[in-house]
Short mmCIF file of C-alpha atoms in Angstrom, two decimals:
data_model
loop_
_atom_site.label_atom_id
_atom_site.label_comp_id
_atom_site.label_asym_id
_atom_site.label_seq_id
_atom_site.Cartn_x
_atom_site.Cartn_y
_atom_site.Cartn_z
CA MET A 27 24.64 -25.28 -17.88
CA PHE A 28 20.85 -25.03 -17.66
CA THR A 29 18.68 -27.78 -19.13
CA GLY A 30 15.91 -26.74 -21.48
CA LYS A 31 13.29 -27.34 -18.76
CA THR A 32 15.21 -25.31 -16.15
CA LEU A 33 15.80 -22.43 -18.54
CA PHE A 34 12.13 -22.37 -19.51
CA TYR A 35 11.16 -22.28 -15.83
CA LYS A 36 13.48 -19.35 -15.04
CA ILE A 37 12.32 -17.40 -18.09
CA SER A 38 8.68 -17.97 -17.08
CA ILE A 39 9.31 -16.60 -13.57
CA PHE A 40 11.04 -13.54 -15.02
CA LEU A 41 8.18 -12.86 -17.46
CA VAL A 42 5.53 -13.21 -14.73
CA SER A 43 7.43 -10.79 -12.46
CA SER A 44 7.85 -8.37 -15.34
CA LEU A 45 4.13 -8.46 -16.12
CA PHE A 46 3.33 -7.44 -12.54
CA VAL A 47 5.85 -4.60 -12.74
CA PHE A 48 4.82 -3.26 -16.12
CA ALA A 49 1.14 -3.38 -15.14
CA ASP A 50 1.78 -0.48 -12.74
CA VAL A 51 4.10 1.67 -14.88
CA SER A 52 1.45 3.69 -16.70
CA GLY A 53 0.36 5.63 -13.60
CA LEU A 54 3.83 6.47 -12.29
CA GLY A 55 3.88 9.81 -10.47
CA GLU A 56 6.50 12.57 -10.71
CA VAL A 57 9.61 11.55 -8.79
CA ILE A 58 10.97 14.46 -6.73
CA TRP A 59 13.84 12.73 -4.98
CA ALA A 60 15.26 9.20 -4.93
CA VAL A 61 18.37 7.62 -3.44
CA ASN A 62 19.75 4.08 -3.57
CA THR A 63 20.72 4.06 0.10
CA GLY A 64 24.08 2.48 0.76
CA GLY A 65 24.71 2.08 -2.96
CA ASP A 66 25.54 3.72 -6.29
CA ALA A 67 23.33 5.58 -8.74
CA HIS A 68 20.79 3.40 -10.49
CA THR A 69 17.94 3.70 -13.00
CA ASP A 70 15.17 1.19 -12.39
CA ILE A 71 12.77 -0.55 -14.72
CA HIS A 72 10.25 2.29 -14.31
CA GLY A 73 12.80 4.92 -15.36
CA ILE A 74 13.27 6.26 -11.82
CA ARG A 75 16.80 7.64 -11.40
CA TYR A 76 18.24 6.98 -7.96
CA GLN A 77 21.18 9.09 -6.90
CA LYS A 78 24.24 7.64 -5.21
CA ASP A 79 23.96 7.67 -1.43
CA MET A 80 26.20 10.47 -0.13
CA LEU A 81 25.08 10.32 3.51
CA THR A 82 27.99 10.06 5.95
CA ALA A 83 25.98 8.93 8.99
CA GLY A 84 25.66 5.20 9.43
CA ILE A 85 27.20 2.28 7.57
CA PRO A 86 26.65 1.40 3.89
CA SER A 87 26.46 -2.32 3.11
CA ASP A 88 26.10 -4.51 0.03
CA TYR A 89 25.86 -7.81 1.94
CA GLY A 90 22.53 -8.39 0.24
CA ARG A 91 24.36 -9.10 -3.04
CA ASN A 92 24.79 -12.63 -1.68
CA LEU A 93 21.05 -13.14 -2.14
CA VAL A 94 18.61 -13.26 -5.02
CA ILE A 95 15.81 -10.93 -3.89
CA GLN A 96 12.26 -12.19 -4.37
CA ARG A 97 9.50 -10.02 -5.91
CA VAL A 98 12.04 -7.98 -7.94
CA VAL A 99 13.22 -8.27 -11.54
CA PRO A 100 16.99 -8.80 -11.97
CA GLN A 101 17.62 -5.21 -13.12
CA ASP A 102 16.40 -3.80 -9.79
CA GLN A 103 17.83 -6.39 -7.37
CA VAL A 104 20.49 -3.87 -6.34
CA LEU A 105 17.88 -1.55 -4.82
CA TYR A 106 17.17 -4.17 -2.16
CA GLN A 107 20.67 -5.66 -1.95
CA THR A 108 22.43 -2.47 -0.83
CA GLU A 109 21.43 -0.67 2.35
CA ARG A 110 22.43 1.86 4.98
CA TYR A 111 22.10 1.02 8.66
CA HIS A 112 23.25 2.66 11.87
CA THR A 113 23.81 1.76 15.51
CA GLN A 114 21.67 4.77 16.40
CA THR A 115 18.91 6.88 14.87
CA PHE A 116 19.75 8.39 11.47
CA GLY A 117 17.90 9.99 8.60
CA TYR A 118 17.65 12.02 5.39
CA ASP A 119 16.58 15.60 4.62
CA ILE A 120 14.40 15.76 1.50
CA PRO A 121 13.64 19.05 -0.29
CA ILE A 122 9.98 19.83 -1.06
CA LYS A 123 9.63 22.89 -3.31
CA GLN A 124 5.94 22.89 -4.20
CA ASP A 125 2.59 22.42 -2.50
CA GLY A 126 0.71 19.29 -3.42
CA ASP A 127 0.07 15.64 -2.68
CA TYR A 128 3.08 13.38 -2.24
CA VAL A 129 4.07 9.82 -1.41
CA LEU A 130 6.98 8.68 0.75
CA TRP A 131 8.07 5.33 -0.71
CA LEU A 132 10.44 3.24 1.42
CA LYS A 133 12.12 0.04 0.23
CA PHE A 134 13.28 -2.63 2.67
CA CYS A 135 14.72 -6.13 2.58
CA GLU A 136 15.98 -8.33 5.41
CA VAL A 137 19.29 -9.78 4.21
CA TRP A 138 20.81 -10.98 7.50
CA PHE A 139 18.36 -12.25 10.13
CA THR A 140 16.39 -15.49 9.79
CA ALA A 141 13.84 -15.02 12.58
CA VAL A 142 11.30 -12.50 13.80
CA ARG A 143 11.98 -9.95 16.56
CA GLN A 144 15.65 -9.54 15.65
CA LYS A 145 15.48 -6.16 13.91
CA VAL A 146 12.59 -3.87 14.85
CA PHE A 147 12.50 -0.09 14.42
CA ASP A 148 10.27 2.91 13.68
CA VAL A 149 10.21 5.44 10.86
CA VAL A 150 9.49 9.02 11.95
CA VAL A 151 8.90 12.11 9.79
CA ASN A 152 9.81 15.63 10.98
CA GLY A 153 10.79 14.28 14.36
CA GLN A 154 7.20 13.83 15.52
CA HIS A 155 5.12 11.75 13.09
CA THR A 156 5.58 7.97 13.46
CA VAL A 157 4.62 6.74 10.01
CA VAL A 158 5.88 3.15 10.40
CA GLU A 159 5.83 1.69 13.90
CA GLY A 160 7.63 -1.45 15.04
CA LEU A 161 8.74 -2.52 11.57
CA ASP A 162 9.98 -6.11 11.60
CA ILE A 163 10.87 -6.82 7.98
CA TYR A 164 11.33 -10.56 8.49
CA SER A 165 7.94 -10.80 10.16
CA GLN A 166 6.36 -9.13 7.15
CA VAL A 167 7.95 -11.07 4.27
CA GLY A 168 10.81 -13.26 5.49
CA ARG A 169 14.45 -13.09 4.44
CA GLY A 170 15.67 -11.97 1.02
CA THR A 171 12.28 -10.61 -0.04
CA ALA A 172 11.43 -7.05 -1.05
CA HIS A 173 9.04 -5.09 1.16
CA ASP A 174 7.76 -1.56 0.48
CA GLU A 175 6.13 0.93 2.84
CA ILE A 176 4.09 3.63 1.06
CA ILE A 177 2.98 6.67 3.07
CA PRO A 178 0.93 9.51 1.52
CA PHE A 179 1.33 13.11 2.71
CA SER A 180 0.58 16.62 1.54
CA VAL A 181 2.27 20.02 1.73
CA LYS A 182 0.49 23.38 1.73
CA ASN A 183 1.74 26.83 2.76
CA GLY A 184 4.79 25.42 4.48
CA LYS A 185 2.76 22.89 6.46
CA LEU A 186 3.15 19.13 6.27
CA LYS A 187 0.08 16.94 6.79
CA ILE A 188 0.73 13.23 7.28
CA MET A 189 -1.16 10.42 9.02
CA GLY A 190 -3.76 12.95 10.17
CA GLU A 191 -1.12 15.11 11.89
CA THR A 192 0.41 18.48 10.95
CA SER A 193 3.83 20.09 11.38
CA SER A 194 5.92 22.80 9.73
CA LEU A 195 8.53 22.28 7.08
CA LYS A 196 12.00 23.45 8.07
CA ASN A 197 13.95 25.21 5.32
CA GLY A 198 11.63 23.69 2.71
CA GLN A 199 12.54 20.14 3.73
CA ILE A 200 11.04 17.12 5.41
CA ARG A 201 13.14 14.91 7.64
CA VAL A 202 12.80 11.11 7.52
CA ASP A 203 14.43 9.28 10.45
CA PHE A 204 14.97 5.57 11.03
CA VAL A 205 14.74 5.27 14.78
CA LYS A 206 16.93 2.98 16.85
CA GLY A 207 14.98 0.66 19.13
CA ASP A 208 15.89 -2.16 21.49
CA LEU A 209 16.27 -4.79 18.74
CA ASP A 210 19.32 -4.36 16.49
CA ASN A 211 19.84 -1.42 14.12
CA PRO A 212 17.48 0.61 11.90
CA LYS A 213 18.09 0.45 8.14
CA ILE A 214 16.77 1.47 4.73
CA ASN A 215 17.45 0.02 1.26
CA ALA A 216 16.09 2.79 -0.95
CA LEU A 217 14.01 5.92 -0.49
CA ILE A 218 11.80 7.86 -2.93
CA VAL A 219 9.54 10.89 -2.68
CA MET A 220 7.00 11.10 -5.48
CA LYS A 221 4.42 13.73 -6.30
CA GLY A 222 1.05 12.07 -6.69
CA SER A 223 -1.02 9.51 -4.81
CA VAL A 224 -0.57 5.97 -3.52
CA ASP A 225 -2.22 4.72 -6.72
CA ASP A 226 0.70 6.17 -8.71
CA VAL A 227 3.24 3.91 -6.99
CA PRO A 228 4.08 0.61 -8.74
CA LYS A 229 3.27 -2.24 -6.38
CA LEU A 230 5.38 -5.32 -5.74
CA PRO A 231 3.99 -8.64 -7.01
CA PRO A 232 2.61 -11.17 -4.50
CA ILE A 233 5.04 -13.47 -2.73
CA PRO A 234 5.00 -16.90 -4.43
CA GLY A 235 3.39 -19.52 -2.22
CA MET A 236 2.62 -17.16 0.66
CA VAL A 237 -1.09 -16.85 1.44
CA LYS A 238 -0.48 -14.23 4.10
CA PRO A 239 2.59 -12.80 5.85
CA PRO A 240 4.06 -14.68 8.84
CA SER A 241 3.02 -11.80 11.09
CA GLU A 242 -0.64 -12.51 10.29
CA GLU A 243 -0.50 -16.24 10.99
CA GLU A 244 -2.37 -17.54 14.03
CA ASP A 245 -1.40 -20.64 15.97
CA GLU A 246 -4.00 -23.23 16.88
CA GLU A 247 -4.17 -22.03 20.48
CA ASP A 248 -5.16 -18.52 19.41
CA LYS A 249 -7.84 -19.88 17.09
CA GLU A 250 -9.32 -22.06 19.85
CA GLU A 251 -9.40 -19.09 22.24
CA LYS A 252 -11.28 -17.00 19.68
CA VAL A 253 -13.83 -19.79 19.12
CA GLU A 254 -14.39 -20.11 22.89
CA GLU A 255 -14.77 -16.34 23.27
CA LYS A 256 -17.31 -16.25 20.46
CA ALA A 257 -19.33 -19.10 22.02
CA LYS A 258 -19.27 -17.38 25.41
CA GLU A 259 -20.40 -14.14 23.82
CA ASN A 260 -23.35 -15.90 22.19
CA ARG A 261 -24.36 -17.53 25.50
CA ASN A 262 -24.25 -14.22 27.35
CA ARG A 263 -25.99 -12.20 24.67
CA ARG A 264 -29.26 -10.65 25.90
CA THR A 265 -32.28 -10.57 23.65
CA SER A 266 -33.92 -7.27 22.76
CA GLY A 267 -37.24 -8.00 24.56
CA PRO A 268 -39.21 -10.42 26.77
CA ALA A 269 -39.48 -14.06 25.81
CA VAL A 270 -42.34 -14.72 23.39
CA ALA A 271 -43.96 -18.05 22.69
CA ASP A 272 -43.01 -19.47 19.32
CA PRO A 273 -46.21 -19.36 17.20
CA TYR A 274 -44.91 -22.24 15.09
CA ALA A 275 -43.96 -24.50 18.01
CA GLY A 276 -47.18 -26.54 17.65
CA ASP A 277 -46.47 -27.18 14.00
CA ASP A 278 -43.56 -29.44 14.87
CA THR A 279 -45.87 -31.87 16.78
CA SER A 280 -48.46 -31.83 14.00
CA SER A 281 -45.78 -32.55 11.45
CA MET A 282 -44.50 -35.49 13.46
CA MET A 283 -48.04 -37.00 13.86
CA LEU A 284 -49.04 -36.60 10.21
CA PRO A 285 -47.45 -39.85 8.97
CA LEU A 286 -49.20 -41.76 11.79
CA PHE A 287 -52.62 -40.36 10.79
CA ILE A 288 -52.02 -41.33 7.17
CA ALA A 289 -51.01 -44.87 8.16
CA VAL A 290 -54.09 -45.35 10.39
CA GLY A 291 -56.34 -43.93 7.68
CA ALA A 292 -54.97 -46.42 5.15
CA PHE A 293 -55.09 -49.38 7.58
CA ILE A 294 -58.80 -49.10 8.59
CA PRO A 295 -60.22 -49.62 5.04
CA LEU A 296 -57.83 -52.52 4.58
CA VAL A 297 -59.10 -54.26 7.73
CA PHE A 298 -62.72 -53.60 6.67
CA CYS A 299 -62.14 -55.25 3.29
CA LEU A 300 -60.45 -58.27 4.84
CA CYS A 301 -63.37 -58.76 7.24
CA LYS A 302 -65.84 -58.84 4.32
CA LEU A 303 -63.84 -61.59 2.74
#
C-alpha cells in the first residue's frame, strides 16, 4: 500500500508527464497510417488509432512489459513495450494516396540491452534513402526509455523527396526498412505516417535528470585534447598584416611612474617646511 507521500509523488510525476503531452496535442497532423508493431490495436492519448501488427516477417515481442517506460504516460506504455525485431532486414509498405508534406514518425525503446554498441542498425526508405544511420537506442536514451525519430518527407507526382534525395513511389507506396547490421537485430516499437510537418508531431518530454544523452558525453581525455588543440591553433594563427607598434605601449610606463611623481611632489614642500622650522 502506498503512503500518502509516495502516492502524492507518483501522481505529481504523472501530471507533469501529462502536461508535456497535452501541450503538443493541439497541432496534431492528419494520421495516414499507424501500427503498434509487435502488438495489438491501440488508441493513444492523442487519439491516434494504431492497427494491430499483421506483418509475418520477423518476431513480435512484448518483453518490454517487464519495464515501466520513461517519458510516456501509463496509457501509452504499450507502444514502447511491444516490438517487432528480425535476424535480418525487414520492413513495412505504407500507402500514400495524395501529394503533400508528410512525417515518418518512428518509436523505439531499448528493453533488453544495458550497454552501448549492442544493438545498432539503420532505417532506409525506398531501398535507397538512409534516414536514420547507426541508431543505437541505448546510446541515445538508455534502457527502458522512449525515443522517437521524426523524419519529414514530401510526395508530388509520384515522386518521393526525403533528406534532400528523390525516388519514385512504387504502386503508390513507400517502403520503410530496418536494416540488419553487425550488432544484433533491427527493431521497431511503433510506426506512424502523418500528413503535416515536424511541428505537428507531439514531442516526448525531457528525460528526468539527464542533461544530455550518453552519446553526447565527453570524457576528460577528449576535453583536454580539445583544449590543447585550441591553444595550438591560437599559437599558430597568423595575423592579417605586418606587426605594428602599439601606440598605447608608452602609456603603461607613464601610468606606473605617476604615483612616484605625486609622492616626490608632496615630499619636497614637506622638507622645505621642516627646514624653516
